[in-house]
Amino acid sequence: MPTDFGSHMRRFGMIHVIIAVALIGAATYFGYDFLRNRGSNIATAQAWDIKGPPCAQLTLEQWNAKHLKVRETTNYDGRMIGRWSGDVSCSDIHTKGGAGLGVDRICQFTNPTNLAVKTPAGEYYFDTGTGQPATLAIHQDVPKCVLASKFTRATE
């Protein structure tokens, strides 16, 4: 009984070979680019890792009861960040201390007085107080605020 293995094997056409080569090339390029920039990403994440006491987080009712408002609004990658005063500097920072593939959005403020943040995850309100620098880190569309910042008008 003769066995004909060739008639049952799947044949790959030229298009399959081209797709495979393109996928391997893209993976190699992005992998190399990621590893090449890893040290810089980690250094940037360390520079933007601001420690400080948490900002007072408010509910919408508390925000309205205090008659707080924002005068300046920044659209940062579709996330609306409002502040009453001061200057702001924002940067995309790779997650996991700069070694991750995801990106967090971090903003440092000189003196925001209060912050209102709207992301796809919801609306958030913070009372930072007058004359107090602050840093806002948005991870997976949830902001965290601390009362500290390295950003000043001199570092703009």
mmCIF file of C-alpha atoms in Angstrom:
data_model
loop_
_atom_site.group_PDB
_atom_site.id
_atom_site.type_symbol
_atom_site.label_atom_id
_atom_site.label_comp_id
_atom_site.label_asym_id
_atom_site.label_seq_id
_atom_site.Cartn_x
_atom_site.Cartn_y
_atom_site.Cartn_z
ATOM 1 C CA MET A 1 0.000 0.000 0.000
ATOM 2 C CA PRO A 2 1.773 3.167 -1.167
ATOM 3 C CA THR A 3 1.629 6.238 1.080
ATOM 4 C CA ASP A 4 1.282 9.639 -0.534
ATOM 5 C CA PHE A 5 2.190 12.143 2.162
ATOM 6 C CA GLY A 6 2.518 15.011 -0.289
ATOM 7 C CA SER A 7 -1.151 15.090 -1.189
ATOM 8 C CA HIS A 8 -2.211 15.677 2.426
ATOM 9 C CA MET A 9 0.320 18.367 3.414
ATOM 10 C CA ARG A 10 -0.749 21.989 3.371
ATOM 11 C CA ARG A 11 1.165 24.157 0.956
ATOM 12 C CA PHE A 12 2.132 27.695 1.786
ATOM 13 C CA GLY A 13 1.985 30.261 -0.955
ATOM 14 C CA MET A 14 4.244 33.220 -1.540
ATOM 15 C CA ILE A 15 1.821 35.534 0.298
ATOM 16 C CA HIS A 16 2.251 33.490 3.485
ATOM 17 C CA VAL A 17 6.027 33.784 3.221
ATOM 18 C CA ILE A 18 5.814 37.560 2.660
ATOM 19 C CA ILE A 19 3.522 38.019 5.663
ATOM 20 C CA ALA A 20 5.794 35.916 7.885
ATOM 21 C CA VAL A 21 8.891 37.886 6.831
ATOM 22 C CA ALA A 22 7.074 41.205 7.409
ATOM 23 C CA LEU A 23 5.919 40.149 10.897
ATOM 24 C CA ILE A 24 9.398 38.966 11.883
ATOM 25 C CA GLY A 25 10.899 42.206 10.562
ATOM 26 C CA ALA A 26 8.407 44.379 12.444
ATOM 27 C CA ALA A 27 8.920 42.442 15.686
ATOM 28 C CA THR A 28 12.694 42.760 15.325
ATOM 29 C CA TYR A 29 12.501 46.510 14.644
ATOM 30 C CA PHE A 30 10.166 47.295 17.544
ATOM 31 C CA GLY A 31 12.066 45.007 19.909
ATOM 32 C CA TYR A 32 15.370 46.665 19.028
ATOM 33 C CA ASP A 33 13.863 50.148 19.324
ATOM 34 C CA PHE A 34 12.378 49.310 22.730
ATOM 35 C CA LEU A 35 15.671 47.934 24.070
ATOM 36 C CA ARG A 36 17.658 50.841 22.602
ATOM 37 C CA ASN A 37 15.468 53.406 24.387
ATOM 38 C CA ARG A 38 15.030 51.442 27.620
ATOM 39 C CA GLY A 39 17.786 53.244 29.553
ATOM 40 C CA SER A 40 16.473 56.647 28.523
ATOM 41 C CA ASN A 41 12.897 55.650 29.393
ATOM 42 C CA ILE A 42 13.982 54.481 32.863
ATOM 43 C CA ALA A 43 15.926 57.713 33.493
ATOM 44 C CA THR A 44 12.938 59.820 32.406
ATOM 45 C CA ALA A 45 10.585 57.799 34.637
ATOM 46 C CA GLN A 46 12.909 58.314 37.610
ATOM 47 C CA ALA A 47 13.079 62.067 36.964
ATOM 48 C CA TRP A 48 9.273 62.270 36.828
ATOM 49 C CA ASP A 49 8.661 60.024 39.863
ATOM 50 C CA ILE A 50 7.512 62.664 42.337
ATOM 51 C CA LYS A 51 6.900 61.683 45.948
ATOM 52 C CA GLY A 52 4.760 63.704 48.314
ATOM 53 C CA PRO A 53 1.664 63.676 50.484
ATOM 54 C CA PRO A 54 -1.588 62.982 48.645
ATOM 55 C CA CYS A 55 -3.771 65.848 47.491
ATOM 56 C CA ALA A 56 -7.186 66.159 49.113
ATOM 57 C CA GLN A 57 -9.580 64.364 46.776
ATOM 58 C CA LEU A 58 -13.092 65.785 46.597
ATOM 59 C CA THR A 59 -16.426 64.479 45.410
ATOM 60 C CA LEU A 60 -18.381 66.546 42.907
ATOM 61 C CA GLU A 61 -20.685 67.632 45.736
ATOM 62 C CA GLN A 62 -17.718 68.821 47.845
ATOM 63 C CA TRP A 63 -16.217 70.609 44.821
ATOM 64 C CA ASN A 64 -19.494 72.430 44.175
ATOM 65 C CA ALA A 65 -20.040 73.215 47.883
ATOM 66 C CA LYS A 66 -16.631 74.937 47.996
ATOM 67 C CA HIS A 67 -17.498 76.833 44.775
ATOM 68 C CA LEU A 68 -14.256 75.679 43.149
ATOM 69 C CA LYS A 69 -13.690 76.353 39.470
ATOM 70 C CA VAL A 70 -10.959 75.986 36.854
ATOM 71 C CA ARG A 71 -9.668 78.802 34.642
ATOM 72 C CA GLU A 72 -7.186 76.864 32.504
ATOM 73 C CA THR A 73 -7.941 73.564 30.773
ATOM 74 C CA THR A 74 -5.480 71.268 29.030
ATOM 75 C CA ASN A 75 -6.497 68.478 26.659
ATOM 76 C CA TYR A 76 -3.776 65.888 27.190
ATOM 77 C CA ASP A 77 -4.332 62.895 24.904
ATOM 78 C CA GLY A 78 -8.099 63.158 25.354
ATOM 79 C CA ARG A 79 -7.874 63.611 29.128
ATOM 80 C CA MET A 80 -9.160 67.011 30.233
ATOM 81 C CA ILE A 81 -7.136 68.555 33.058
ATOM 82 C CA GLY A 82 -8.372 71.800 34.565
ATOM 83 C CA ARG A 83 -6.591 74.030 37.078
ATOM 84 C CA TRP A 84 -7.281 77.365 38.699
ATOM 85 C CA SER A 85 -3.797 78.864 38.407
ATOM 86 C CA GLY A 86 -0.110 78.236 37.843
ATOM 87 C CA ASP A 87 1.871 76.609 35.064
ATOM 88 C CA VAL A 88 1.950 72.984 33.933
ATOM 89 C CA SER A 89 4.439 70.623 32.282
ATOM 90 C CA CYS A 90 3.325 67.169 31.098
ATOM 91 C CA SER A 91 5.097 64.096 29.761
ATOM 92 C CA ASP A 92 4.316 60.549 28.656
ATOM 93 C CA ILE A 93 6.214 58.159 30.926
ATOM 94 C CA HIS A 94 6.572 54.430 30.276
ATOM 95 C CA THR A 95 4.972 52.275 32.969
ATOM 96 C CA LYS A 96 6.875 50.004 35.358
ATOM 97 C CA GLY A 97 9.517 52.617 36.072
ATOM 98 C CA GLY A 98 10.239 53.200 32.388
ATOM 99 C CA ALA A 99 10.674 49.503 31.535
ATOM 100 C CA GLY A 100 7.046 48.809 30.587
ATOM 101 C CA LEU A 101 5.281 48.963 27.260
ATOM 102 C CA GLY A 102 2.358 51.084 28.512
ATOM 103 C CA VAL A 103 2.375 54.838 29.013
ATOM 104 C CA ASP A 104 1.266 56.939 31.975
ATOM 105 C CA ARG A 105 0.490 60.638 31.602
ATOM 106 C CA ILE A 106 2.170 62.786 34.248
ATOM 107 C CA CYS A 107 1.741 66.536 34.769
ATOM 108 C CA GLN A 108 3.606 68.745 37.223
ATOM 109 C CA PHE A 109 2.071 72.031 38.361
ATOM 110 C CA THR A 110 3.649 75.094 39.984
ATOM 111 C CA ASN A 111 0.512 76.191 41.870
ATOM 112 C CA PRO A 112 -2.759 74.753 40.538
ATOM 113 C CA THR A 113 -4.860 75.644 43.648
ATOM 114 C CA ASN A 114 -7.333 72.953 42.529
ATOM 115 C CA LEU A 115 -7.537 70.325 39.800
ATOM 116 C CA ALA A 116 -10.437 68.800 37.890
ATOM 117 C CA VAL A 117 -9.676 65.771 35.718
ATOM 118 C CA LYS A 118 -11.956 64.056 33.208
ATOM 119 C CA THR A 119 -10.825 60.732 31.713
ATOM 120 C CA PRO A 120 -12.678 57.830 30.107
ATOM 121 C CA ALA A 121 -12.731 56.298 33.623
ATOM 122 C CA GLY A 122 -14.594 59.232 35.191
ATOM 123 C CA GLU A 123 -14.272 62.691 36.734
ATOM 124 C CA TYR A 124 -11.918 63.451 39.621
ATOM 125 C CA TYR A 125 -11.465 66.554 41.780
ATOM 126 C CA PHE A 126 -8.523 67.630 43.935
ATOM 127 C CA ASP A 127 -7.981 70.577 46.266
ATOM 128 C CA THR A 128 -4.243 71.311 46.352
ATOM 129 C CA GLY A 129 -4.379 74.576 48.275
ATOM 130 C CA THR A 130 -2.941 77.951 47.368
ATOM 131 C CA GLY A 131 0.773 78.221 46.665
ATOM 132 C CA GLN A 132 1.303 74.461 46.714
ATOM 133 C CA PRO A 133 3.004 72.632 43.812
ATOM 134 C CA ALA A 134 1.405 69.359 42.720
ATOM 135 C CA THR A 135 1.946 66.393 40.425
ATOM 136 C CA LEU A 136 -0.829 64.438 38.728
ATOM 137 C CA ALA A 137 -0.118 60.912 37.443
ATOM 138 C CA ILE A 138 -2.785 59.282 35.278
ATOM 139 C CA HIS A 139 -2.409 55.491 35.188
ATOM 140 C CA GLN A 140 -5.026 53.538 33.218
ATOM 141 C CA ASP A 141 -7.155 56.715 33.173
ATOM 142 C CA VAL A 142 -7.256 56.991 36.985
ATOM 143 C CA PRO A 143 -5.421 60.070 38.329
ATOM 144 C CA LYS A 144 -3.357 60.198 41.491
ATOM 145 C CA CYS A 145 -2.283 63.568 42.878
ATOM 146 C CA VAL A 146 0.571 64.411 45.263
ATOM 147 C CA LEU A 147 1.550 67.752 46.784
ATOM 148 C CA ALA A 148 5.032 68.031 45.301
ATOM 149 C CA SER A 149 6.622 68.979 41.985
ATOM 150 C CA LYS A 150 10.066 69.557 40.501
ATOM 151 C CA PHE A 151 8.637 71.868 37.846
ATOM 152 C CA THR A 152 9.111 75.622 38.233
ATOM 153 C CA ARG A 153 9.000 78.499 35.792
ATOM 154 C CA ALA A 154 12.808 78.378 35.784
ATOM 155 C CA THR A 155 12.767 74.732 34.571
ATOM 156 C CA GLU A 156 10.331 75.415 31.688
#
